[in-house]
Amino acid sequence: MPDSPAGPPAPPIPLTELLAREELGLRRIAGPVHADLLWVHTSEMADPYPYLLGGELLLTAGVQLTDADTYVARLVQAGAAALGFGVAPVYDTVPDALVEACDRHGLPLVEVPPETRFTTIARAVWRLMAEARHRELRRVTRAQQALATAAARPDPVPAVLRQLAVQLEGRIALLTAEGAELHAAGVRPAPDVSAALARLARVVAPPAPPGGTPAPGAARGSAAGRKPSPSSATDTRDGTQLSAYPLGGSQGLALVLATPRRDSGDHTVAGIAAVLLSLLTAPHQGADAAGRSAALVRLLLGAEPAEVAPLLGGADSWTVVHARRADGTAADPLTAGALGAALGSALSDVDRETVRVLLPGHREVSPQPGWTLGASEPTQAGALPAADTRAARALGHAEATRTPLVTHRPGIGGLAGLIPADRAEAHARTLLAPLTEPLAETLRCWLSLHGSWDRTAVALKVHRNTVRQRIARCGTLLDADLDDMDVRTELWFALRQG
């Protein structure tokens, strides 16, 4: 099957829900009853395999259907969820060979009556997805409120675990690095499930190496010579979904779950619980808490970032990540903390709709469902302000290009490397001197997006007419033709020096 990108911002829709819409007149005539739909795609190609993402309800009238068995086999190989066959205008009935092929390969086959348009089916699927998404958001919101209430009880850690067990209908436990249960809630699973959970806990929060105590952050893989540990791990045992989340402390505590299902909403609820438990178990993880407290005090008393970075387990480099919710909703400290936990850091901040996360060490930033991310390259602690600016620019670029993640890449040597840095910076200052900072930033963004007015407006969060006015002003102040590629190249070189 081709590599599948992240799915749409909604849970999959069971095929049975679509079939239950009587106004569509759909009828399953072959293949299994159950299928999860992520997309709707229409194609009359003889082999649509190269254009499928996986999870589609593929709609066709069979214009180029010749070999039903090969056609269905290719759809299954591509990961299609179901096939909808339109009766008319090519066929009066669904071909028997197609029915037999779908039964043989286990692909649900749906008969689409002549009066039902394919676009009507697509609208119905997206409407069902929107309804499912709203239900999921309401459920996550209720779970977040319940977990926050539990965290305020006199016995917060057991209370949070009990509430999480209720929300996810499973077994929840807090394990030490040695696999011992500190607290647990829910029905005790079979011994093999418990053993699998202990193994998952060691994956995300490995124990300290023999003869030593891990440095702050080592449980997350930042210790020298150790591969970074993942921010979560999953497994399956006899239909039970297993998950593990590290709590980010020096003692290697991990939250483990054995639940009957695993979807994006469950992952979000578990992430919120992991953040709460990271805070609540801080007394068990004094090294990390003391390090953060000491770093804060020293910063307030005038220390330089490079001096306090070692207290935070940052090793020799840091990555700044800026993020916004893909649906445009504002973030709050809990969701910011959940994002930080998913990325592998307890250092997060939220300013209105933007979340900033500081990742110690060389961490690979990966896309996160429901978020748009911009990341800087790993940098020294003393250069974090510049990295923060680059992460903000990367986020604007990601939003403008509708990309889940954009990572700033430092310019490679090339021709620019032939010019001494001090001379290049002096030339850039002279060339760009007529421009104010907002004009220079608008010009930089506009050039990075290949002169697109609309994308630049999205990235800078201004009206496209404002972009046009600023670019025109730049051309006037610089006395330059911004449509000339030579001019653009020289300006881009100069702007890259900042």
mmCIF file with all atom_site columns, N, CA and C in Angstrom, residues 420-430 497:
data_model
loop_
_atom_site.group_PDB
_atom_site.id
_atom_site.type_symbol
_atom_site.label_atom_id
_atom_site.label_alt_id
_atom_site.label_comp_id
_atom_site.label_asym_id
_atom_site.label_entity_id
_atom_site.label_seq_id
_atom_site.pdbx_PDB_ins_code
_atom_site.Cartn_x
_atom_site.Cartn_y
_atom_site.Cartn_z
_atom_site.occupancy
_atom_site.B_iso_or_equiv
_atom_site.pdbx_formal_charge
_atom_site.auth_seq_id
_atom_site.auth_comp_id
_atom_site.auth_asym_id
_atom_site.auth_atom_id
_atom_site.pdbx_PDB_model_num
ATOM 1  N N  . PRO A 1 420 ? 32.924 36.226 2.921 1.00 0.00 ? 420 PRO A N  1
ATOM 2  C CA . PRO A 1 420 ? 33.100 36.300 4.382 1.00 0.00 ? 420 PRO A CA 1
ATOM 3  C C  . PRO A 1 420 ? 31.829 36.797 5.064 1.00 0.00 ? 420 PRO A C  1
ATOM 4  N N  . ALA A 1 421 ? 31.504 36.198 6.215 1.00 0.00 ? 421 ALA A N  1
ATOM 5  C CA . ALA A 1 421 ? 30.247 36.501 6.896 1.00 0.00 ? 421 ALA A CA 1
ATOM 6  C C  . ALA A 1 421 ? 30.130 37.982 7.244 1.00 0.00 ? 421 ALA A C  1
ATOM 7  N N  . ASP A 1 422 ? 31.233 38.612 7.698 1.00 0.00 ? 422 ASP A N  1
ATOM 8  C CA . ASP A 1 422 ? 31.134 40.019 8.090 1.00 0.00 ? 422 ASP A CA 1
ATOM 9  C C  . ASP A 1 422 ? 30.840 40.914 6.896 1.00 0.00 ? 422 ASP A C  1
ATOM 10 N N  . ARG A 1 423 ? 31.432 40.586 5.728 1.00 0.00 ? 423 ARG A N  1
ATOM 11 C CA . ARG A 1 423 ? 31.163 41.380 4.537 1.00 0.00 ? 423 ARG A CA 1
ATOM 12 C C  . ARG A 1 423 ? 29.729 41.178 4.058 1.00 0.00 ? 423 ARG A C  1
ATOM 13 N N  . ALA A 1 424 ? 29.239 39.918 4.147 1.00 0.00 ? 424 ALA A N  1
ATOM 14 C CA . ALA A 1 424 ? 27.862 39.643 3.723 1.00 0.00 ? 424 ALA A CA 1
ATOM 15 C C  . ALA A 1 424 ? 26.867 40.394 4.606 1.00 0.00 ? 424 ALA A C  1
ATOM 16 N N  . GLU A 1 425 ? 27.116 40.404 5.924 1.00 0.00 ? 425 GLU A N  1
ATOM 17 C CA . GLU A 1 425 ? 26.213 41.091 6.840 1.00 0.00 ? 425 GLU A CA 1
ATOM 18 C C  . GLU A 1 425 ? 26.257 42.598 6.620 1.00 0.00 ? 425 GLU A C  1
ATOM 19 N N  . ALA A 1 426 ? 27.447 43.139 6.367 1.00 0.00 ? 426 ALA A N  1
ATOM 20 C CA . ALA A 1 426 ? 27.562 44.582 6.123 1.00 0.00 ? 426 ALA A CA 1
ATOM 21 C C  . ALA A 1 426 ? 26.818 44.972 4.847 1.00 0.00 ? 426 ALA A C  1
ATOM 22 N N  . HIS A 1 427 ? 26.939 44.141 3.799 1.00 0.00 ? 427 HIS A N  1
ATOM 23 C CA . HIS A 1 427 ? 26.224 44.414 2.547 1.00 0.00 ? 427 HIS A CA 1
ATOM 24 C C  . HIS A 1 427 ? 24.717 44.356 2.767 1.00 0.00 ? 427 HIS A C  1
ATOM 25 N N  . ALA A 1 428 ? 24.265 43.364 3.552 1.00 0.00 ? 428 ALA A N  1
ATOM 26 C CA . ALA A 1 428 ? 22.829 43.228 3.805 1.00 0.00 ? 428 ALA A CA 1
ATOM 27 C C  . ALA A 1 428 ? 22.297 44.433 4.563 1.00 0.00 ? 428 ALA A C  1
ATOM 28 N N  . ARG A 1 429 ? 23.044 44.925 5.565 1.00 0.00 ? 429 ARG A N  1
ATOM 29 C CA . ARG A 1 429 ? 22.590 46.081 6.328 1.00 0.00 ? 429 ARG A CA 1
ATOM 30 C C  . ARG A 1 429 ? 22.465 47.309 5.437 1.00 0.00 ? 429 ARG A C  1
ATOM 31 N N  . THR A 1 430 ? 23.431 47.490 4.548 1.00 0.00 ? 430 THR A N  1
ATOM 32 C CA . THR A 1 430 ? 23.402 48.652 3.649 1.00 0.00 ? 430 THR A CA 1
ATOM 33 C C  . THR A 1 430 ? 22.242 48.554 2.668 1.00 0.00 ? 430 THR A C  1
ATOM 34 N N  . GLN A 1 497 ? 20.673 36.886 5.756 1.00 0.00 ? 497 GLN A N  1
ATOM 35 C CA . GLN A 1 497 ? 21.737 37.177 6.721 1.00 0.00 ? 497 GLN A CA 1
ATOM 36 C C  . GLN A 1 497 ? 21.186 37.545 8.085 1.00 0.00 ? 497 GLN A C  1
#
